[in-house]
Amino acid sequence: MLIADKGRTMSRSRLAIAALAVVAVAAGGVAAGMYSSTRGPAAATATTVATPPPTTAGAPASPVSTTGPAGASAGQTTTTGPRAAATQISAGKISDPAKAAAHLFDAWQTIDHESALEFASAAAVRTMFAIDTYPRPRFSGCEPGGGGFDCRYRYANANGILLLDLRVTGGASAGYRVVSVTTPLRFSDPASSAKHLLDSWRAGDRAAALGAASPDAVDTMWRVADRAHPPKPGKCVLDAADHSYDCFDAIPSGSLAMRLTGGASAGWVVASVAPVVD
């Protein structure tokens, strides 16, 4: 009887131990599952964030947006390169009359109408581009007068010097522009200028005559000179008082006195014509 009771007691002990083992294993599994569910995703997330994405060798960098001029919308990009440079030039100004003339001159030499129009009137550009670019004249300076400047380019000839006269107006703050272009003749000695007026009268060419004489002198020449008895070239005499010359053309009743003013560099011009009776 005692042996049987002892056997039953040992059997219950083994069952209790087995049950505890099962509970321990189950608890361990639950704990492990809880640990895994707690640590697994967090560890995976941490690994993904910490590891940067791979880069592709040779891939171009992403474009960077730059802020535009003052007043532009945020994130607006600005354009650089030749087109932007041209826009800045055309929207700008030239504060020096000589540089305004030089801008048109250079555009004329390279046959660039668009550039020429940036700082010159359409009429000035048309006149300038109607002139042959060869031979190339040389800049001889800008002279103030009449509320603007006359900027001149000179062709180097002995007599009958042709100038490109670029009329520039404006101001340093507003900027300068070429408003007109003329091609006056300049004569380095008074006799050549007087002869040019006389030859132009004989040919009936008033436009050519204006290249060597004032409008008043041309009008007088056309009114008083007699085509039946054309004037004959005479001598020129210096008037030391005002550094001018009087050139006399012989006519039947006396002579035509041509008063010439100017100089060798600016050129001599017939300022007036008057008959002189002997």
Short mmCIF file of C-alpha atoms in Angstrom, two decimals:
data_model
loop_
_atom_site.label_atom_id
_atom_site.label_comp_id
_atom_site.label_asym_id
_atom_site.label_seq_id
_atom_site.Cartn_x
_atom_site.Cartn_y
_atom_site.Cartn_z
CA MET A 1 0.00 0.00 0.00
CA LEU A 2 2.77 2.39 0.86
CA ILE A 3 4.60 1.45 -2.30
CA ALA A 4 1.53 2.18 -4.38
CA ASP A 5 1.00 5.56 -2.69
CA LYS A 6 4.66 6.44 -3.25
CA GLY A 7 4.36 5.60 -6.92
CA ARG A 8 1.29 7.74 -7.30
CA THR A 9 3.04 10.63 -5.58
CA MET A 10 6.06 10.44 -7.90
CA SER A 11 3.77 10.27 -10.92
CA ARG A 12 1.97 13.45 -9.83
CA SER A 13 5.34 15.16 -9.34
CA ARG A 14 6.47 14.24 -12.83
CA LEU A 15 3.17 15.54 -14.27
CA ALA A 16 3.54 18.80 -12.36
CA ILE A 17 7.13 19.23 -13.56
CA ALA A 18 6.10 18.51 -17.15
CA ALA A 19 3.27 21.01 -16.88
CA LEU A 20 5.63 23.66 -15.53
CA ALA A 21 8.03 22.94 -18.38
CA VAL A 22 5.28 23.39 -20.92
CA VAL A 23 4.22 26.66 -19.27
CA ALA A 24 7.85 27.84 -19.23
CA VAL A 25 8.33 27.00 -22.88
CA ALA A 26 5.10 28.73 -23.81
CA ALA A 27 6.02 31.76 -21.77
CA GLY A 28 9.43 31.81 -23.35
CA GLY A 29 7.87 31.68 -26.82
CA VAL A 30 5.53 34.53 -25.99
CA ALA A 31 8.38 36.56 -24.56
CA ALA A 32 10.51 35.86 -27.57
CA GLY A 33 7.66 36.78 -29.85
CA MET A 34 7.11 40.00 -27.92
CA TYR A 35 10.81 40.80 -28.05
CA SER A 36 10.93 40.04 -31.76
CA SER A 37 7.85 42.12 -32.51
CA THR A 38 9.28 44.99 -30.49
CA ARG A 39 12.87 44.97 -31.71
CA GLY A 40 12.53 43.60 -35.25
CA PRO A 41 10.74 46.45 -37.10
CA ALA A 42 12.54 49.16 -35.12
CA ALA A 43 15.88 47.63 -35.96
CA ALA A 44 14.93 47.29 -39.61
CA THR A 45 13.72 50.91 -39.74
CA ALA A 46 16.88 52.17 -38.08
CA THR A 47 18.99 50.27 -40.59
CA THR A 48 17.08 51.71 -43.57
CA VAL A 49 17.46 55.30 -42.37
CA ALA A 50 21.09 54.99 -41.42
CA THR A 51 22.14 53.51 -44.76
CA PRO A 52 22.12 56.10 -47.61
CA PRO A 53 20.70 55.06 -50.97
CA PRO A 54 23.26 54.02 -53.56
CA THR A 55 24.38 56.63 -56.07
CA THR A 56 24.70 56.06 -59.78
CA ALA A 57 28.15 56.80 -61.15
CA GLY A 58 28.09 59.54 -63.76
CA ALA A 59 24.51 60.64 -63.01
CA PRO A 60 24.08 64.36 -63.59
CA ALA A 61 23.43 66.54 -60.61
CA SER A 62 19.91 67.82 -60.10
CA PRO A 63 19.37 71.38 -61.36
CA VAL A 64 19.43 74.04 -58.68
CA SER A 65 16.83 76.78 -58.84
CA THR A 66 18.16 80.26 -58.21
CA THR A 67 16.23 83.29 -57.19
CA GLY A 68 15.62 85.77 -59.98
CA PRO A 69 15.93 89.56 -59.95
CA ALA A 70 14.36 91.67 -57.24
CA GLY A 71 10.60 91.48 -57.48
CA ALA A 72 10.63 88.06 -59.17
CA SER A 73 8.55 85.21 -57.79
CA ALA A 74 10.17 82.91 -55.27
CA GLY A 75 11.92 80.04 -56.95
CA GLN A 76 11.97 81.77 -60.33
CA THR A 77 15.10 80.82 -62.24
CA THR A 78 17.34 83.26 -64.01
CA THR A 79 18.81 82.68 -67.43
CA THR A 80 22.50 83.06 -68.08
CA GLY A 81 24.49 83.03 -71.29
CA PRO A 82 24.49 85.10 -74.49
CA ARG A 83 20.73 85.72 -74.58
CA ALA A 84 20.71 87.10 -71.03
CA ALA A 85 23.79 89.22 -71.77
CA ALA A 86 22.13 90.69 -74.87
CA THR A 87 19.00 91.48 -72.85
CA GLN A 88 21.04 93.25 -70.21
CA ILE A 89 22.80 95.31 -72.85
CA SER A 90 19.63 96.33 -74.66
CA ALA A 91 18.00 97.23 -71.36
CA GLY A 92 20.99 99.27 -70.26
CA LYS A 93 22.41 102.59 -71.29
CA ILE A 94 25.61 104.22 -72.50
CA SER A 95 26.75 107.22 -70.49
CA ASP A 96 29.47 108.36 -72.93
CA PRO A 97 28.62 109.86 -76.36
CA ALA A 98 31.81 108.50 -77.93
CA LYS A 99 30.93 104.97 -76.78
CA ALA A 100 27.41 105.31 -78.20
CA ALA A 101 28.94 106.26 -81.55
CA ALA A 102 31.46 103.42 -81.28
CA HIS A 103 28.66 100.92 -80.60
CA LEU A 104 26.93 101.85 -83.86
CA PHE A 105 30.25 101.95 -85.72
CA ASP A 106 31.23 98.44 -84.56
CA ALA A 107 27.78 97.05 -85.40
CA TRP A 108 28.07 98.61 -88.87
CA GLN A 109 31.48 97.04 -89.40
CA THR A 110 30.11 93.59 -88.52
CA ILE A 111 26.77 94.12 -90.33
CA ASP A 112 24.80 93.56 -87.12
CA HIS A 113 21.52 95.49 -87.52
CA GLU A 114 20.02 94.20 -84.28
CA SER A 115 22.95 95.39 -82.20
CA ALA A 116 23.06 98.72 -84.05
CA LEU A 117 19.46 99.49 -83.12
CA GLU A 118 20.17 99.13 -79.40
CA PHE A 119 21.65 102.63 -79.11
CA ALA A 120 20.76 104.32 -82.41
CA SER A 121 17.63 105.42 -84.23
CA ALA A 122 16.30 103.43 -87.18
CA ALA A 123 17.08 106.37 -89.51
CA ALA A 124 20.68 106.55 -88.30
CA VAL A 125 21.12 102.81 -88.77
CA ARG A 126 19.67 102.91 -92.31
CA THR A 127 22.04 105.71 -93.33
CA MET A 128 25.05 104.07 -91.70
CA PHE A 129 24.42 100.66 -93.25
CA ALA A 130 24.00 102.20 -96.71
CA ILE A 131 27.69 103.20 -96.59
CA ASP A 132 30.37 100.75 -97.69
CA THR A 133 32.35 99.45 -94.72
CA TYR A 134 35.60 99.65 -96.71
CA PRO A 135 37.81 101.60 -96.47
CA ARG A 136 37.50 101.81 -92.71
CA PRO A 137 37.46 105.40 -91.40
CA ARG A 138 39.25 106.42 -88.23
CA PHE A 139 37.66 108.04 -85.18
CA SER A 140 38.55 111.73 -84.88
CA GLY A 141 36.67 112.74 -81.74
CA CYS A 142 33.34 114.11 -80.50
CA GLU A 143 32.57 117.84 -80.44
CA PRO A 144 29.79 119.26 -78.24
CA GLY A 145 27.24 121.59 -79.78
CA GLY A 146 23.55 122.16 -80.32
CA GLY A 147 22.52 120.19 -77.25
CA GLY A 148 24.41 117.09 -78.30
CA PHE A 149 27.65 115.82 -79.79
CA ASP A 150 29.01 115.35 -83.29
CA CYS A 151 31.18 112.25 -83.24
CA ARG A 152 33.20 111.94 -86.44
CA TYR A 153 35.07 109.25 -88.32
CA ARG A 154 37.49 110.50 -90.98
CA TYR A 155 38.63 109.07 -94.30
CA ALA A 156 42.25 110.08 -94.85
CA ASN A 157 42.41 111.80 -98.24
CA ALA A 158 44.42 114.81 -99.34
CA ASN A 159 41.42 116.98 -100.26
CA GLY A 160 37.71 116.40 -100.30
CA ILE A 161 37.90 114.54 -96.99
CA LEU A 162 34.75 112.56 -96.31
CA LEU A 163 33.54 112.28 -92.74
CA LEU A 164 30.98 110.11 -91.07
CA ASP A 165 29.25 112.54 -88.72
CA LEU A 166 27.29 110.69 -86.02
CA ARG A 167 24.93 112.99 -84.15
CA VAL A 168 24.59 111.83 -80.53
CA THR A 169 22.04 113.17 -78.04
CA GLY A 170 20.97 112.27 -74.50
CA GLY A 171 22.72 112.52 -71.18
CA ALA A 172 24.88 110.62 -68.73
CA SER A 173 21.90 109.61 -66.56
CA ALA A 174 19.41 108.77 -69.31
CA GLY A 175 22.08 107.43 -71.67
CA TYR A 176 23.22 108.52 -75.16
CA ARG A 177 21.89 107.45 -78.56
CA VAL A 178 22.93 108.15 -82.15
CA VAL A 179 19.99 109.97 -83.74
CA SER A 180 21.36 110.71 -87.22
CA VAL A 181 24.29 110.06 -89.53
CA THR A 182 25.54 112.44 -92.22
CA THR A 183 28.49 112.23 -94.60
CA PRO A 184 29.78 115.77 -95.06
CA LEU A 185 32.84 116.56 -97.13
CA ARG A 186 35.75 118.26 -95.48
CA PHE A 187 38.37 120.13 -97.48
CA SER A 188 41.82 120.63 -96.03
CA ASP A 189 42.43 123.90 -97.93
CA PRO A 190 40.07 126.80 -98.79
CA ALA A 191 40.80 126.79 -102.54
CA SER A 192 39.59 123.17 -102.85
CA SER A 193 36.33 124.01 -101.07
CA ALA A 194 35.71 127.09 -103.29
CA LYS A 195 36.44 125.02 -106.40
CA HIS A 196 34.04 122.28 -105.28
CA LEU A 197 31.23 124.84 -104.93
CA LEU A 198 31.97 126.28 -108.35
CA ASP A 199 32.12 122.85 -110.02
CA SER A 200 28.86 121.81 -108.33
CA TRP A 201 27.18 125.01 -109.61
CA ARG A 202 28.37 124.29 -113.15
CA ALA A 203 26.93 120.75 -112.88
CA GLY A 204 23.69 122.07 -111.39
CA ASP A 205 24.12 119.80 -108.37
CA ARG A 206 22.90 121.66 -105.28
CA ALA A 207 23.22 118.58 -103.08
CA ALA A 208 26.90 118.23 -103.93
CA ALA A 209 27.40 121.97 -103.40
CA LEU A 210 26.13 121.65 -99.83
CA GLY A 211 29.09 119.38 -99.14
CA ALA A 212 31.37 122.43 -99.32
CA ALA A 213 29.13 125.41 -98.56
CA SER A 214 26.38 126.61 -96.28
CA PRO A 215 22.77 126.66 -97.52
CA ASP A 216 22.87 130.49 -97.71
CA ALA A 217 26.06 130.40 -99.79
CA VAL A 218 24.55 127.82 -102.16
CA ASP A 219 21.34 129.84 -102.56
CA THR A 220 23.34 132.99 -103.35
CA MET A 221 25.56 131.15 -105.83
CA TRP A 222 22.54 129.79 -107.71
CA ARG A 223 20.88 133.22 -107.74
CA VAL A 224 23.70 135.57 -108.78
CA ALA A 225 26.04 133.50 -110.95
CA ASP A 226 25.45 133.91 -114.69
CA ARG A 227 25.60 130.69 -116.73
CA ALA A 228 26.17 132.72 -119.89
CA HIS A 229 29.33 134.07 -118.28
CA PRO A 230 30.41 131.50 -115.69
CA PRO A 231 32.82 132.57 -112.94
CA LYS A 232 36.45 131.69 -113.27
CA PRO A 233 38.47 130.44 -110.29
CA GLY A 234 40.69 133.08 -108.71
CA LYS A 235 43.02 133.38 -105.77
CA CYS A 236 42.36 133.02 -102.07
CA VAL A 237 43.54 135.63 -99.56
CA LEU A 238 43.92 135.12 -95.82
CA ASP A 239 42.06 137.48 -93.50
CA ALA A 240 44.36 137.50 -90.47
CA ALA A 241 41.75 139.20 -88.28
CA ASP A 242 39.52 136.14 -88.02
CA HIS A 243 41.69 133.49 -89.71
CA SER A 244 39.24 133.13 -92.59
CA TYR A 245 39.86 133.23 -96.34
CA ASP A 246 38.29 135.20 -99.18
CA CYS A 247 38.41 133.40 -102.50
CA PHE A 248 37.55 135.50 -105.56
CA ASP A 249 35.97 134.07 -108.71
CA ALA A 250 36.13 136.41 -111.68
CA ILE A 251 32.88 137.44 -113.38
CA PRO A 252 32.30 139.98 -116.19
CA SER A 253 31.15 142.73 -113.82
CA GLY A 254 33.80 142.07 -111.21
CA SER A 255 34.06 138.98 -109.00
CA LEU A 256 32.27 136.71 -106.61
CA ALA A 257 33.78 136.84 -103.13
CA MET A 258 33.51 133.58 -101.25
CA ARG A 259 34.13 133.81 -97.52
CA LEU A 260 35.55 130.51 -96.19
CA THR A 261 35.74 129.52 -92.55
CA GLY A 262 37.00 126.43 -90.75
CA GLY A 263 40.45 124.92 -90.69
CA ALA A 264 42.64 122.15 -91.99
CA SER A 265 41.40 119.62 -89.41
CA ALA A 266 37.69 120.53 -89.35
CA GLY A 267 37.66 121.37 -93.05
CA TRP A 268 37.01 124.59 -94.94
CA VAL A 269 33.44 125.60 -95.78
CA VAL A 270 32.12 128.43 -97.96
CA ALA A 271 30.12 130.39 -95.41
CA SER A 272 28.87 133.15 -97.76
CA VAL A 273 28.96 134.34 -101.35
CA ALA A 274 28.65 137.99 -102.41
CA PRO A 275 29.16 139.77 -105.75
CA VAL A 276 31.88 142.44 -105.82
CA VAL A 277 31.56 145.11 -108.48
CA ASP A 278 34.79 146.58 -109.84
#
